[in-house]
mmCIF file of C-alpha atoms in Angstrom:
data_model
loop_
_atom_site.group_PDB
_atom_site.id
_atom_site.type_symbol
_atom_site.label_atom_id
_atom_site.label_comp_id
_atom_site.label_asym_id
_atom_site.label_seq_id
_atom_site.Cartn_x
_atom_site.Cartn_y
_atom_site.Cartn_z
ATOM 1 C CA ILE A 671 -22.437 75.499 72.136
ATOM 2 C CA LEU A 672 -20.846 78.524 69.623
ATOM 3 C CA ASN A 673 -17.340 77.588 68.827
ATOM 4 C CA VAL A 674 -15.228 80.667 69.019
ATOM 5 C CA GLU A 675 -11.714 80.485 67.890
ATOM 6 C CA GLN A 676 -8.680 82.741 68.568
ATOM 7 C CA SER A 677 -5.350 82.903 66.785
ATOM 8 C CA PRO A 678 -2.394 82.405 67.603
ATOM 9 C CA GLN A 679 -2.640 81.096 71.324
ATOM 10 C CA SER A 680 0.483 83.367 71.691
ATOM 11 C CA LEU A 681 2.770 85.699 70.917
ATOM 12 C CA HIS A 682 6.149 86.898 71.324
ATOM 13 C CA VAL A 683 7.442 90.561 69.506
ATOM 14 C CA GLN A 684 9.903 92.773 70.614
ATOM 15 C CA GLU A 685 9.287 96.525 71.217
ATOM 16 C CA GLY A 686 8.020 98.212 68.359
ATOM 17 C CA ASP A 687 6.761 95.590 66.199
ATOM 18 C CA SER A 688 3.090 95.735 64.673
ATOM 19 C CA THR A 689 1.095 92.739 65.324
ATOM 20 C CA ASN A 690 -2.715 91.528 64.322
ATOM 21 C CA PHE A 691 -4.974 87.963 66.063
ATOM 22 C CA THR A 692 -7.859 86.706 64.756
ATOM 23 C CA CYS A 693 -10.850 85.750 66.356
ATOM 24 C CA SER A 694 -12.964 83.351 64.135
ATOM 25 C CA PHE A 695 -16.833 82.931 64.998
ATOM 26 C CA PRO A 696 -20.209 81.185 62.748
ATOM 27 C CA SER A 697 -21.598 84.093 61.044
ATOM 28 C CA SER A 698 -25.087 83.077 61.757
ATOM 29 C CA ASN A 699 -27.177 84.756 63.908
ATOM 30 C CA PHE A 700 -24.611 87.068 65.045
ATOM 31 C CA TYR A 701 -25.640 90.049 67.294
ATOM 32 C CA ALA A 702 -22.205 91.687 68.601
ATOM 33 C CA LEU A 703 -18.644 90.790 68.959
ATOM 34 C CA HIS A 704 -16.413 92.321 72.033
ATOM 35 C CA TRP A 705 -12.712 92.240 72.415
ATOM 36 C CA TYR A 706 -11.546 92.496 75.783
ATOM 37 C CA ARG A 707 -7.654 92.847 77.169
ATOM 38 C CA TRP A 708 -6.865 90.897 80.539
ATOM 39 C CA GLU A 709 -3.770 91.408 82.211
ATOM 40 C CA THR A 710 -2.444 89.056 85.059
ATOM 41 C CA ALA A 711 -4.068 89.155 88.058
ATOM 42 C CA LYS A 712 -6.958 91.510 86.880
ATOM 43 C CA SER A 713 -9.884 91.183 85.600
ATOM 44 C CA PRO A 714 -11.048 91.169 82.021
ATOM 45 C CA GLU A 715 -11.932 94.677 80.734
ATOM 46 C CA ALA A 716 -13.620 95.797 77.438
ATOM 47 C CA LEU A 717 -11.598 97.440 74.870
ATOM 48 C CA PHE A 718 -14.361 97.562 71.560
ATOM 49 C CA VAL A 719 -17.640 96.291 70.580
ATOM 50 C CA MET A 720 -18.933 95.585 66.951
ATOM 51 C CA THR A 721 -21.915 94.810 65.220
ATOM 52 C CA LEU A 722 -22.320 96.017 62.243
ATOM 53 C CA ASN A 723 -20.426 93.418 59.114
ATOM 54 C CA GLY A 724 -17.232 96.512 58.288
ATOM 55 C CA ASP A 725 -17.398 97.876 61.792
ATOM 56 C CA GLU A 726 -13.434 99.398 62.465
ATOM 57 C CA LYS A 727 -12.904 100.441 65.787
ATOM 58 C CA LYS A 728 -9.750 102.313 67.079
ATOM 59 C CA LYS A 729 -8.421 103.255 70.633
ATOM 60 C CA GLY A 730 -4.662 104.706 70.076
ATOM 61 C CA ARG A 731 -2.717 102.464 68.902
ATOM 62 C CA ILE A 732 -4.983 99.554 68.809
ATOM 63 C CA SER A 733 -7.390 99.280 66.470
ATOM 64 C CA ALA A 734 -10.434 96.163 65.193
ATOM 65 C CA THR A 735 -12.288 95.163 62.354
ATOM 66 C CA LEU A 736 -15.188 93.051 62.027
ATOM 67 C CA ASN A 737 -16.459 90.723 58.916
ATOM 68 C CA THR A 738 -19.607 89.488 60.004
ATOM 69 C CA LYS A 739 -20.352 87.720 56.434
ATOM 70 C CA GLU A 740 -17.431 85.557 56.524
ATOM 71 C CA GLY A 741 -17.529 85.172 60.339
ATOM 72 C CA TYR A 742 -14.059 86.940 61.651
ATOM 73 C CA SER A 743 -12.554 89.590 63.448
ATOM 74 C CA TYR A 744 -8.907 90.870 63.490
ATOM 75 C CA LEU A 745 -7.573 93.178 66.082
ATOM 76 C CA TYR A 746 -3.945 94.642 65.451
ATOM 77 C CA ILE A 747 -1.446 96.595 67.748
ATOM 78 C CA LYS A 748 0.652 98.980 65.960
ATOM 79 C CA GLY A 749 4.014 99.878 67.805
ATOM 80 C CA SER A 750 3.688 97.294 70.824
ATOM 81 C CA GLN A 751 5.137 98.249 73.872
ATOM 82 C CA PRO A 752 5.705 95.850 77.079
ATOM 83 C CA GLU A 753 2.477 97.793 78.694
ATOM 84 C CA ASP A 754 0.448 95.832 75.685
ATOM 85 C CA SER A 755 1.264 92.493 77.285
ATOM 86 C CA ALA A 756 -1.817 90.592 78.120
ATOM 87 C CA THR A 757 -4.234 88.106 76.872
ATOM 88 C CA TYR A 758 -6.577 89.340 74.132
ATOM 89 C CA LEU A 759 -10.947 87.906 74.299
ATOM 90 C CA CYS A 760 -12.719 88.112 71.707
ATOM 91 C CA ALA A 761 -16.475 87.335 72.822
ATOM 92 C CA LEU A 762 -19.096 86.644 70.949
ATOM 93 C CA GLY A 763 -22.972 87.314 71.548
ATOM 94 C CA SER A 764 -25.762 86.094 69.302
ATOM 95 C CA SER A 765 -28.999 87.358 68.922
ATOM 96 C CA GLY A 766 -32.138 85.115 70.146
ATOM 97 C CA GLY A 767 -33.061 84.129 73.552
ATOM 98 C CA SER A 768 -30.554 84.922 76.209
ATOM 99 C CA TYR A 769 -27.814 87.092 75.468
ATOM 100 C CA ILE A 770 -24.846 84.805 76.161
ATOM 101 C CA PRO A 771 -21.536 85.670 75.555
ATOM 102 C CA THR A 772 -18.927 83.047 74.475
ATOM 103 C CA PHE A 773 -15.865 83.264 74.786
ATOM 104 C CA GLY A 774 -12.561 82.618 72.877
ATOM 105 C CA ARG A 775 -9.740 80.688 74.457
ATOM 106 C CA GLY A 776 -7.644 84.226 73.910
ATOM 107 C CA THR A 777 -4.338 85.626 72.894
ATOM 108 C CA SER A 778 -1.536 85.761 75.011
ATOM 109 C CA LEU A 779 0.826 88.514 74.188
ATOM 110 C CA ILE A 780 3.908 89.222 75.408
ATOM 111 C CA VAL A 781 6.373 92.424 74.317
ATOM 112 C CA HIS A 782 9.622 92.243 75.052
ATOM 113 C CA PRO A 783 11.683 95.624 76.094
ATOM 114 C CA ASN B 794 -18.980 102.871 92.200
ATOM 115 C CA ALA B 795 -17.932 98.933 92.714
ATOM 116 C CA GLY B 796 -19.186 97.037 90.051
ATOM 117 C CA VAL B 797 -18.871 93.849 90.329
ATOM 118 C CA THR B 798 -17.316 92.485 93.726
ATOM 119 C CA GLN B 799 -16.188 88.746 94.418
ATOM 120 C CA THR B 800 -15.184 87.073 97.697
ATOM 121 C CA PRO B 801 -13.367 85.887 98.501
ATOM 122 C CA LYS B 802 -10.088 86.136 96.096
ATOM 123 C CA PHE B 803 -8.527 82.567 97.059
ATOM 124 C CA ARG B 804 -9.286 79.581 98.763
ATOM 125 C CA ILE B 805 -8.245 76.319 99.449
ATOM 126 C CA LEU B 806 -10.560 73.272 99.959
ATOM 127 C CA LYS B 807 -10.402 69.594 101.036
ATOM 128 C CA ILE B 808 -12.215 67.298 99.176
ATOM 129 C CA GLY B 809 -15.836 66.918 100.276
ATOM 130 C CA GLN B 810 -16.025 70.459 101.023
ATOM 131 C CA SER B 811 -18.565 72.499 100.350
ATOM 132 C CA MET B 812 -18.466 77.002 100.209
ATOM 133 C CA THR B 813 -19.945 79.124 98.120
ATOM 134 C CA LEU B 814 -18.572 82.215 96.480
ATOM 135 C CA GLN B 815 -19.924 85.548 96.447
ATOM 136 C CA CYS B 816 -21.015 87.927 93.888
ATOM 137 C CA THR B 817 -22.479 91.280 94.173
ATOM 138 C CA GLN B 818 -22.903 94.038 91.548
ATOM 139 C CA ASP B 819 -24.361 97.451 92.377
ATOM 140 C CA MET B 820 -24.844 98.565 88.689
ATOM 141 C CA ASN B 821 -28.610 97.413 88.483
ATOM 142 C CA HIS B 822 -27.923 94.453 85.617
ATOM 143 C CA ASN B 823 -29.924 92.015 85.052
ATOM 144 C CA TYR B 824 -27.829 89.280 83.543
ATOM 145 C CA MET B 825 -25.539 87.709 85.783
ATOM 146 C CA TYR B 826 -22.792 84.928 84.698
ATOM 147 C CA TRP B 827 -20.589 82.663 86.661
ATOM 148 C CA TYR B 828 -17.553 81.710 84.367
ATOM 149 C CA ARG B 829 -14.607 78.914 85.060
ATOM 150 C CA GLN B 830 -11.182 79.617 83.370
ATOM 151 C CA ASP B 831 -8.831 76.536 83.158
ATOM 152 C CA PRO B 832 -5.192 76.624 82.192
ATOM 153 C CA GLY B 833 -5.190 76.957 78.088
ATOM 154 C CA MET B 834 -9.035 76.859 78.316
ATOM 155 C CA GLY B 835 -11.274 79.861 77.626
ATOM 156 C CA LEU B 836 -14.122 80.916 79.696
ATOM 157 C CA LYS B 837 -16.284 78.355 80.118
ATOM 158 C CA LEU B 838 -20.061 79.359 81.288
ATOM 159 C CA ILE B 839 -21.369 77.973 84.696
ATOM 160 C CA TYR B 840 -24.776 79.242 84.939
ATOM 161 C CA TYR B 841 -26.421 82.456 84.229
ATOM 162 C CA SER B 842 -29.453 84.577 85.318
ATOM 163 C CA VAL B 843 -31.543 87.336 82.985
ATOM 164 C CA GLY B 844 -32.820 88.175 86.450
ATOM 165 C CA ALA B 845 -33.914 87.668 90.195
ATOM 166 C CA GLY B 846 -35.468 84.681 90.571
ATOM 167 C CA ILE B 847 -34.368 83.493 87.425
ATOM 168 C CA THR B 848 -31.438 81.178 86.839
ATOM 169 C CA ASP B 849 -30.162 78.681 84.175
ATOM 170 C CA LYS B 850 -27.661 76.055 83.177
ATOM 171 C CA GLY B 851 -24.639 76.809 81.150
ATOM 172 C CA GLU B 852 -21.811 74.650 79.286
ATOM 173 C CA VAL B 853 -20.651 73.144 82.784
ATOM 174 C CA PRO B 854 -23.143 73.281 85.584
ATOM 175 C CA ASN B 855 -22.263 69.869 87.359
ATOM 176 C CA GLY B 856 -21.516 70.116 90.982
ATOM 177 C CA TYR B 857 -22.633 73.938 91.428
ATOM 178 C CA ASN B 858 -25.547 75.413 92.388
ATOM 179 C CA VAL B 859 -26.919 79.075 91.821
ATOM 180 C CA SER B 860 -29.673 81.265 93.096
ATOM 181 C CA ARG B 861 -30.317 85.038 92.404
ATOM 182 C CA SER B 862 -32.927 86.133 95.055
ATOM 183 C CA THR B 863 -31.983 89.799 94.300
ATOM 184 C CA THR B 864 -31.022 91.614 91.052
ATOM 185 C CA GLU B 865 -27.827 92.243 93.032
ATOM 186 C CA ASP B 866 -26.679 88.738 94.530
ATOM 187 C CA PHE B 867 -25.606 85.818 92.107
ATOM 188 C CA PRO B 868 -23.867 83.466 94.751
ATOM 189 C CA LEU B 869 -22.261 80.547 93.513
ATOM 190 C CA ARG B 870 -22.294 77.042 95.804
ATOM 191 C CA LEU B 871 -20.050 74.008 95.753
ATOM 192 C CA GLU B 872 -21.655 71.539 97.674
ATOM 193 C CA LEU B 873 -18.876 68.783 97.670
ATOM 194 C CA ALA B 874 -16.137 69.748 96.571
ATOM 195 C CA ALA B 875 -13.893 67.643 93.930
ATOM 196 C CA PRO B 876 -10.397 68.481 92.608
ATOM 197 C CA SER B 877 -11.939 68.440 89.093
ATOM 198 C CA GLN B 878 -13.286 72.342 90.335
ATOM 199 C CA THR B 879 -9.861 73.724 91.062
ATOM 200 C CA SER B 880 -10.130 76.700 88.400
ATOM 201 C CA VAL B 881 -10.251 80.279 89.053
ATOM 202 C CA TYR B 882 -14.285 81.659 89.064
ATOM 203 C CA PHE B 883 -15.219 84.541 87.052
ATOM 204 C CA CYS B 884 -18.648 86.661 87.791
ATOM 205 C CA ALA B 885 -20.240 88.988 85.276
ATOM 206 C CA SER B 886 -22.719 91.383 84.705
ATOM 207 C CA LEU B 887 -23.739 92.810 81.801
ATOM 208 C CA LEU B 888 -25.072 95.836 79.931
ATOM 209 C CA ASN B 889 -26.080 95.931 76.990
ATOM 210 C CA THR B 890 -23.478 93.673 75.316
ATOM 211 C CA GLU B 891 -20.691 94.569 77.428
ATOM 212 C CA ALA B 892 -19.463 91.765 80.179
ATOM 213 C CA PHE B 893 -18.316 93.672 83.638
ATOM 214 C CA PHE B 894 -16.058 90.941 85.569
ATOM 215 C CA GLY B 895 -15.375 90.527 89.097
ATOM 216 C CA GLN B 896 -11.207 90.091 90.185
ATOM 217 C CA GLY B 897 -11.777 86.298 90.010
ATOM 218 C CA THR B 898 -11.933 83.761 92.869
ATOM 219 C CA ARG B 899 -8.960 81.467 92.778
ATOM 220 C CA LEU B 900 -10.213 77.929 94.363
ATOM 221 C CA THR B 901 -7.886 74.746 95.075
ATOM 222 C CA VAL B 902 -9.478 71.663 95.895
ATOM 223 C CA VAL B 903 -6.685 69.007 97.658
#
């Protein structure tokens, strides 16, 4: 069982603040890392997939980076808006054998107007 | 395109009852998974399947069974419901490395 850690567990910010979360994972046998956005009463939806060390992805005000050598990924939100409120999950996929995404516990973000 | 469809969305079971959570995907994905999500915890893998006719246990399989007779369907069976199985259950399928989730089933065992 792989250990995928996310921090912080929850975060409250004011509208307009920029924020970031961390996903830590074992670097051995790395294959891919996904970030998912999970809104209340909905199902998780993929934001980014990253596979290469140094990868950076961006979608609007949200971006992510990946360091496979030290085993971490950052998700950044610039100028948070109330509609960004959600739980952000990271999921690690490893090479070798069946592909089983291992999820972190998520970071719950609440953006206050 | 329906994606991954789970039924029911909500269910209350009495201790000892049985039920099947249905999961269907129309994307022809080989990999499918069942996860449960408890408050404050991450998604824990119950069972998974790499294709029709093949299933395997995940991290928390006790009290559950699955089958995969077709590529589309991956039902999860609870034979003797216990309060510890109160949770939200998610079915997912995989394309490349991206998981596509159903809407979830909120199950309460009383």
